[in-house]
Structure formats: C-alpha cells, structure tokens
PDB file of C-alpha atoms in Angstrom:
ATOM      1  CA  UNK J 257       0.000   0.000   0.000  1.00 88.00           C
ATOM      2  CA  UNK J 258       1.308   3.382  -1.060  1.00 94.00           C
ATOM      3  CA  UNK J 259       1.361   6.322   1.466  1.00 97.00           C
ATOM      4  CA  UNK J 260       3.092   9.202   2.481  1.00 97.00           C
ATOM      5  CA  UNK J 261       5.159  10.101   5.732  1.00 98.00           C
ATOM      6  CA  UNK J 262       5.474  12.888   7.820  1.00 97.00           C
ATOM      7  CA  UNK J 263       8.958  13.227   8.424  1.00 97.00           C
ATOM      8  CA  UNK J 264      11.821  15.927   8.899  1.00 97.00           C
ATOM      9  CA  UNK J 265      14.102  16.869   5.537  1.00 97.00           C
ATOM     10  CA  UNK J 266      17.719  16.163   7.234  1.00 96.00           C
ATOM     11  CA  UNK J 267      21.016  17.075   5.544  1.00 95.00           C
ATOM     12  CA  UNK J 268      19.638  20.332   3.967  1.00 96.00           C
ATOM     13  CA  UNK J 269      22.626  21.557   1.500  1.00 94.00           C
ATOM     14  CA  UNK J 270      22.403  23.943  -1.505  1.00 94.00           C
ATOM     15  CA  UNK J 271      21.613  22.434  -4.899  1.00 93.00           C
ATOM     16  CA  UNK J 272      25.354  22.548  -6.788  1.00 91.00           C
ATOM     17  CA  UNK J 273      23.154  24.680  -9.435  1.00 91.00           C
ATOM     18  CA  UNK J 274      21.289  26.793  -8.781  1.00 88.00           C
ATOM     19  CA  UNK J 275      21.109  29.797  -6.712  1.00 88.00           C
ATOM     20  CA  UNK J 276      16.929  29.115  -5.745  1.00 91.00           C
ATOM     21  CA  UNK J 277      17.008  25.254  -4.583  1.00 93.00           C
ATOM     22  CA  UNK J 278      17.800  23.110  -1.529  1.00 95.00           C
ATOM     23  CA  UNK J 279      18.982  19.409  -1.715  1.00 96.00           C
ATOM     24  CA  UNK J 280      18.136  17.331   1.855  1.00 96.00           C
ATOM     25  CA  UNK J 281      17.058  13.497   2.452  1.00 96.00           C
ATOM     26  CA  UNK J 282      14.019  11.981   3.342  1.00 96.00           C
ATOM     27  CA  UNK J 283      14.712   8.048   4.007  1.00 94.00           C
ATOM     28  CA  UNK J 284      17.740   8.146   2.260  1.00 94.00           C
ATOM     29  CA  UNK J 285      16.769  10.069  -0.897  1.00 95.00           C
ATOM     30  CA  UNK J 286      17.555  12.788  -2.324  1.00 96.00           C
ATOM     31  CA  UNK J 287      14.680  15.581  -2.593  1.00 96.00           C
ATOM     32  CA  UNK J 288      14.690  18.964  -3.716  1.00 95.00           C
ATOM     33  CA  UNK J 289      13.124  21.897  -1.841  1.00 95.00           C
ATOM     34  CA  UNK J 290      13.095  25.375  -2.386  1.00 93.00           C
ATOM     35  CA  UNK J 291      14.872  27.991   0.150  1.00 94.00           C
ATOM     36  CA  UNK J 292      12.569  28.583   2.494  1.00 93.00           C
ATOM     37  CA  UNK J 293      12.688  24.680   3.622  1.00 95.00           C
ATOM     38  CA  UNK J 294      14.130  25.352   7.166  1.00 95.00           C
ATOM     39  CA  UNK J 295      17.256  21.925   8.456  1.00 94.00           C
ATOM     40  CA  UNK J 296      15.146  19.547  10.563  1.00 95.00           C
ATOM     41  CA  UNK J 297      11.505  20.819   9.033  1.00 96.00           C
ATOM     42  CA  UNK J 298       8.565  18.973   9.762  1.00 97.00           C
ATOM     43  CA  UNK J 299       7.104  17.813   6.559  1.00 97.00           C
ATOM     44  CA  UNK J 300       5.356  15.453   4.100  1.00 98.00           C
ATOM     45  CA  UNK J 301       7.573  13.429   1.793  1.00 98.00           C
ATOM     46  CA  UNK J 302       5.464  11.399  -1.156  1.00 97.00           C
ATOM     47  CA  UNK J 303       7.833   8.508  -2.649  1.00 97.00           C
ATOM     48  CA  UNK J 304       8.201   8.299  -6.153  1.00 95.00           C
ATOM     49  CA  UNK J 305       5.659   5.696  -7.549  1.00 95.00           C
ATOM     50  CA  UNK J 306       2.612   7.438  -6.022  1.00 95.00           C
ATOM     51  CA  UNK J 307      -0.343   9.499  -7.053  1.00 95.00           C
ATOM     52  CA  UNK J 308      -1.616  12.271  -5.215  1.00 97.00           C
ATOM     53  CA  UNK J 309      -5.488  13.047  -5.189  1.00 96.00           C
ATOM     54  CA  UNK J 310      -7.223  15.648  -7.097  1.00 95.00           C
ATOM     55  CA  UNK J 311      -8.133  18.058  -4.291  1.00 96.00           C
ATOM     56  CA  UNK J 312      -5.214  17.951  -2.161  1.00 96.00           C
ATOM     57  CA  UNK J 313      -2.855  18.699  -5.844  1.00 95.00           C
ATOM     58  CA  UNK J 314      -5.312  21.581  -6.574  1.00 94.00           C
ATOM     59  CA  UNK J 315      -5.270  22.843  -3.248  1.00 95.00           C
ATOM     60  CA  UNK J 316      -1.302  22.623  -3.095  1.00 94.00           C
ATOM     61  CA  UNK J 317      -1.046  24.376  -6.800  1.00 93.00           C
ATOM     62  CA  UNK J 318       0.716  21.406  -8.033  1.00 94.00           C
ATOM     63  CA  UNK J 319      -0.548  21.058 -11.178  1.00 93.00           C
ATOM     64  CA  UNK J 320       0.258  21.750 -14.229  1.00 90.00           C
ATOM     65  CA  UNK J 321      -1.535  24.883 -16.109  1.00 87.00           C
ATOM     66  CA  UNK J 322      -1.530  27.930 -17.980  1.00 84.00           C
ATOM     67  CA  UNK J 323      -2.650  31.395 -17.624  1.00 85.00           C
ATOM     68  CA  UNK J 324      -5.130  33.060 -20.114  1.00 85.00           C
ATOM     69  CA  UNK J 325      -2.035  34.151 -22.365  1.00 86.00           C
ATOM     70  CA  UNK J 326      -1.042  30.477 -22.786  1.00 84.00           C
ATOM     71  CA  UNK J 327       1.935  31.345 -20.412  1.00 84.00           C
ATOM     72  CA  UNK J 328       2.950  28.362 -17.664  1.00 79.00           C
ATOM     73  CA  UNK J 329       0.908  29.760 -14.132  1.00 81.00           C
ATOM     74  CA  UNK J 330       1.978  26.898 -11.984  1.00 78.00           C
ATOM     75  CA  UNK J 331       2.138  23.275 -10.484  1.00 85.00           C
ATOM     76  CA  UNK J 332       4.555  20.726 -12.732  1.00 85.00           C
ATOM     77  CA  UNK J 333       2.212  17.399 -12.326  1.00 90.00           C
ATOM     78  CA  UNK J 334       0.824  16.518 -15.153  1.00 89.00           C
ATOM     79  CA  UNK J 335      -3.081  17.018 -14.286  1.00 90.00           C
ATOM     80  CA  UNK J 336      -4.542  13.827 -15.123  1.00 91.00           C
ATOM     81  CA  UNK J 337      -1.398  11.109 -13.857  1.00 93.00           C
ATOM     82  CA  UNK J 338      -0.672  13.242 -11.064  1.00 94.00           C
ATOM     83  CA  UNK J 339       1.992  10.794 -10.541  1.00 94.00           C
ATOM     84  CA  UNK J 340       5.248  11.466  -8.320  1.00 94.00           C
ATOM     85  CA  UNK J 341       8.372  10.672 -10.309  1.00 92.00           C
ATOM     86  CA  UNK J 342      12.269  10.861  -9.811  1.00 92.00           C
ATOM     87  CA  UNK J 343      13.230  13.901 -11.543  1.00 91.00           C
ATOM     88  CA  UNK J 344      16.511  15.767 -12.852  1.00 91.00           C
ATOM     89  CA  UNK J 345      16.363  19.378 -11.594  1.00 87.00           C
ATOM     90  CA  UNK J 346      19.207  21.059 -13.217  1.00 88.00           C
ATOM     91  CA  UNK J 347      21.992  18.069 -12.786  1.00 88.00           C
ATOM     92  CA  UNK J 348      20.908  16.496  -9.191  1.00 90.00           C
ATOM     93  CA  UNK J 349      18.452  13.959  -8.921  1.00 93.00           C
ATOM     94  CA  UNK J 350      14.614  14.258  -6.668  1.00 93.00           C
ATOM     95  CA  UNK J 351      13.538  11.250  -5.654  1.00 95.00           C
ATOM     96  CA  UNK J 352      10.188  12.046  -4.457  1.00 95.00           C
ATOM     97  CA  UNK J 353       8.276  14.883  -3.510  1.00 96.00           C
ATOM     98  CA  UNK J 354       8.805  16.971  -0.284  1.00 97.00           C
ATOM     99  CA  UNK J 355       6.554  19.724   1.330  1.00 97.00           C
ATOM    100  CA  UNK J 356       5.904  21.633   4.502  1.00 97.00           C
ATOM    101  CA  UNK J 357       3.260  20.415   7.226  1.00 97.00           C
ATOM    102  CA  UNK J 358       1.399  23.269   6.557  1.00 96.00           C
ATOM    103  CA  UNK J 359       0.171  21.647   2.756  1.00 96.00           C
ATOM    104  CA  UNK J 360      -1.709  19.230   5.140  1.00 96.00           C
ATOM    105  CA  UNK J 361      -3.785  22.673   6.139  1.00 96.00           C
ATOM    106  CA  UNK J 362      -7.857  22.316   5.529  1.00 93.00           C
ATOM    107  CA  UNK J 363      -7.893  17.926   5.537  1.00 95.00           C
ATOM    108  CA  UNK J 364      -6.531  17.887   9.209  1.00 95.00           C
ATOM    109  CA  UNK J 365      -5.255  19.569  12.312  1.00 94.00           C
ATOM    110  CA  UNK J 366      -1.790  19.630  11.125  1.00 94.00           C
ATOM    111  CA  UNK J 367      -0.732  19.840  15.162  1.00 94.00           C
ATOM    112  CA  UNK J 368      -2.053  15.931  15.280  1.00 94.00           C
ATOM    113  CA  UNK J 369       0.818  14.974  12.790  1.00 96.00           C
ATOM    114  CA  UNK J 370       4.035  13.736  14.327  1.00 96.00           C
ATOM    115  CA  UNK J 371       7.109  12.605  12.945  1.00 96.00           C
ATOM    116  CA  UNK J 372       6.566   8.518  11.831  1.00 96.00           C
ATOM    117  CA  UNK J 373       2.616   9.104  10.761  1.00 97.00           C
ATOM    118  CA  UNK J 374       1.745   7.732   7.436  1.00 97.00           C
ATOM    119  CA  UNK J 375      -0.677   9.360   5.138  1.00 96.00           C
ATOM    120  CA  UNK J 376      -3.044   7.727   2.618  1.00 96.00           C
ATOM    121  CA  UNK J 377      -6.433   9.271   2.946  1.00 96.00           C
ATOM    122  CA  UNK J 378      -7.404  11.869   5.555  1.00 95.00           C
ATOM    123  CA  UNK J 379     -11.292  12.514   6.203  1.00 94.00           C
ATOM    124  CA  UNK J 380     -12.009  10.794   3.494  1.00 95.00           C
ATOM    125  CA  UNK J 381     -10.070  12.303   0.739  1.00 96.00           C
ATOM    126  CA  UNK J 382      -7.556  10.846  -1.153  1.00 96.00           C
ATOM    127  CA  UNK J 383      -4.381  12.514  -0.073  1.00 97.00           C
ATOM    128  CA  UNK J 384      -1.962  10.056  -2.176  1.00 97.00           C
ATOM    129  CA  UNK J 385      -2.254   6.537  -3.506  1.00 96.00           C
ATOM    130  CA  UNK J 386      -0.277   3.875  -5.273  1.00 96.00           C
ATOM    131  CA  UNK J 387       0.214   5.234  -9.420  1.00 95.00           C
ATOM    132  CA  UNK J 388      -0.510   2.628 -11.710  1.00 92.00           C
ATOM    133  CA  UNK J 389       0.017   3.457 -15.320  1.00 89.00           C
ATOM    134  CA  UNK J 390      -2.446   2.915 -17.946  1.00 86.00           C
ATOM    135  CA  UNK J 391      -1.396   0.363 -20.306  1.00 82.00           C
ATOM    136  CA  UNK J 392      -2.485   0.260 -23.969  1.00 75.00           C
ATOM    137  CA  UNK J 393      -4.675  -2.635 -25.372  1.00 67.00           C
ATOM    138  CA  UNK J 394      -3.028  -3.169 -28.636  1.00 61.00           C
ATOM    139  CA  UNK J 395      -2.390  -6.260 -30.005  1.00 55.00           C
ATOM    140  CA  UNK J 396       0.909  -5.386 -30.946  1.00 53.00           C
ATOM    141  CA  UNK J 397       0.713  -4.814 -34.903  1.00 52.00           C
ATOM    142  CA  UNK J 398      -0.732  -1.528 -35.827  1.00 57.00           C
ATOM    143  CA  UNK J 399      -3.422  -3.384 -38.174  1.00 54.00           C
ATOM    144  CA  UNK J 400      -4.272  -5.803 -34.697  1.00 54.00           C
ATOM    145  CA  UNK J 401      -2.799  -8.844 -37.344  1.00 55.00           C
ATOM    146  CA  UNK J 402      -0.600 -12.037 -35.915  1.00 57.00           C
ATOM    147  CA  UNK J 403       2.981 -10.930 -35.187  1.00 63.00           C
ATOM    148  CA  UNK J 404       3.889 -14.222 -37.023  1.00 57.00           C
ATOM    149  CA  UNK J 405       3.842 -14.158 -40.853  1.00 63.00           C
ATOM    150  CA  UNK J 406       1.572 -17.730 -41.589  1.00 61.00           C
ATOM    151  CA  UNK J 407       3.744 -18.351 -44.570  1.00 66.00           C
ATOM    152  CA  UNK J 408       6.860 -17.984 -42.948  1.00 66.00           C
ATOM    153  CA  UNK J 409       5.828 -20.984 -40.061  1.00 63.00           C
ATOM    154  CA  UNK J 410       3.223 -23.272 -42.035  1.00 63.00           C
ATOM    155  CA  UNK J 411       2.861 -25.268 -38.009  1.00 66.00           C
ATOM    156  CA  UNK J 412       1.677 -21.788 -36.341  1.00 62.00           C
ATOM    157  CA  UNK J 413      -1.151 -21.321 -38.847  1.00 58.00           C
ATOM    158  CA  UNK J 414      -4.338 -20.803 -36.680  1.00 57.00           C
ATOM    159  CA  UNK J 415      -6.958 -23.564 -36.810  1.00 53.00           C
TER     160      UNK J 415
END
C-alpha cells in the first residue's frame, strides 16, 4: 500500500546549481526543496511511484496549467497522472516529492501529525495513492494482425 510520511528533511545543503534550490534526504533520498525549507523541518515526503489526489494537488497548486495568455501559471504534475516521479532538476536527482506540514492545512489539524505518521487518505479524501500506469490494449501490430507471418511458419497457422 502506497502512502506518504510525515517526516523531517535532514542534511539540507544547496543544490550545486542553482542559486533558488535546496537538496536534503528523506529516508535516504535525495529531494529537492526550495529555500525557504528550514534543516530539521517537519514535513510530508510522497515517494516516487505514487499518485496524489485531485483536491489535495489543486489545493497545493501542483498542477500543471496555464494562464489566459497560454503562459505556464503553476504546479509541474501533469493534471490527469498526477503521478510522483524521480526527476533531474538542473543536474541532481529528486527522488520524491517533499513539502511543509502546513500543505496538510484544511484535511486535518496539522498539530495531530508527528514525525513517523503515514498518510493515505485523511477525512475521506484521497491525499496520495499507489500510481498505476495505464497500459495500452493493442495487439501489438498496428493493423491488430498475428505478429507471425503464416507463410513464414506453415505449423503456427491458426486452426
């Protein structure tokens, strides 16, 4: 079962480029953070491999859209997978998804949360589940033929 923990980012460093970003752990792995992530910050880390729900992306402005010029407004999840993935932010690797306590704001009393607590679905709403990618139903061949040419292998002809 997929779920998120409330944990502290440890070994906060800056990024090696770029002037705006934090590097710290969460279980090991790397995550990236912006710089107002405070060493030892109580938080929310999401593992890669997970989906967050609908409302609690919205509410966090983590998805993906555009303003009325066409111009990027905010979020970077794509805003139908909503998936959490290992990313390359300019040379260092994010494995996961870190944010502060305070995105847990309007699902629950965010002074309930301690360090260790796993999150799935709070009051009901999906906070974050297990992301299982849609798989296509083709046969293989674009024309949905055998892969095997009948006069190639006379014994695989169908009966």
């Amino acid at each position: 079962m997929y779920c998120a923990y409330v944990t502290k980012i440890r070994n906060l460093r800056k990024h090696t480029n770029a002037d705006r970003l934090l590097c710290g752990e969460c279980f090991g792995n790397t995550v990236i953070v912006d710089l107002g992530t405070e060493p030892d910050q109580l938080g929310v880390y999401f593992p890669v491999d997970g989906k967050l729900g609908v409302e609690f992306a919205q509410k966090n402005d983590l998805l993906r859209r555009k303003d009325e010029n066409g111009n990027p407004a905010g979020g970077y999840l794509d805003p139908e997978k909503r998936n959490i993935k290992a990313l390359k932010l300019r040379g260092e690797k994010s494995d996961g998804l870190f944010l502060p306590i305070s995105c847990m704001d309007g699902f629950i009393d965010t002074s309930l949360l301690k360090e260790g607590d796993t999150i799935s679905v709070v009051n009901g709403i999906t906070i974050c589940e297990k992301y299982i990618p849609k798989r296509n139903r083709s046969g293989g061949s674009p024309g949905g033929g055998s892969r095997v040419r009948p006069q190639l292998y006379p014994e695989l002809q169908r009966l």
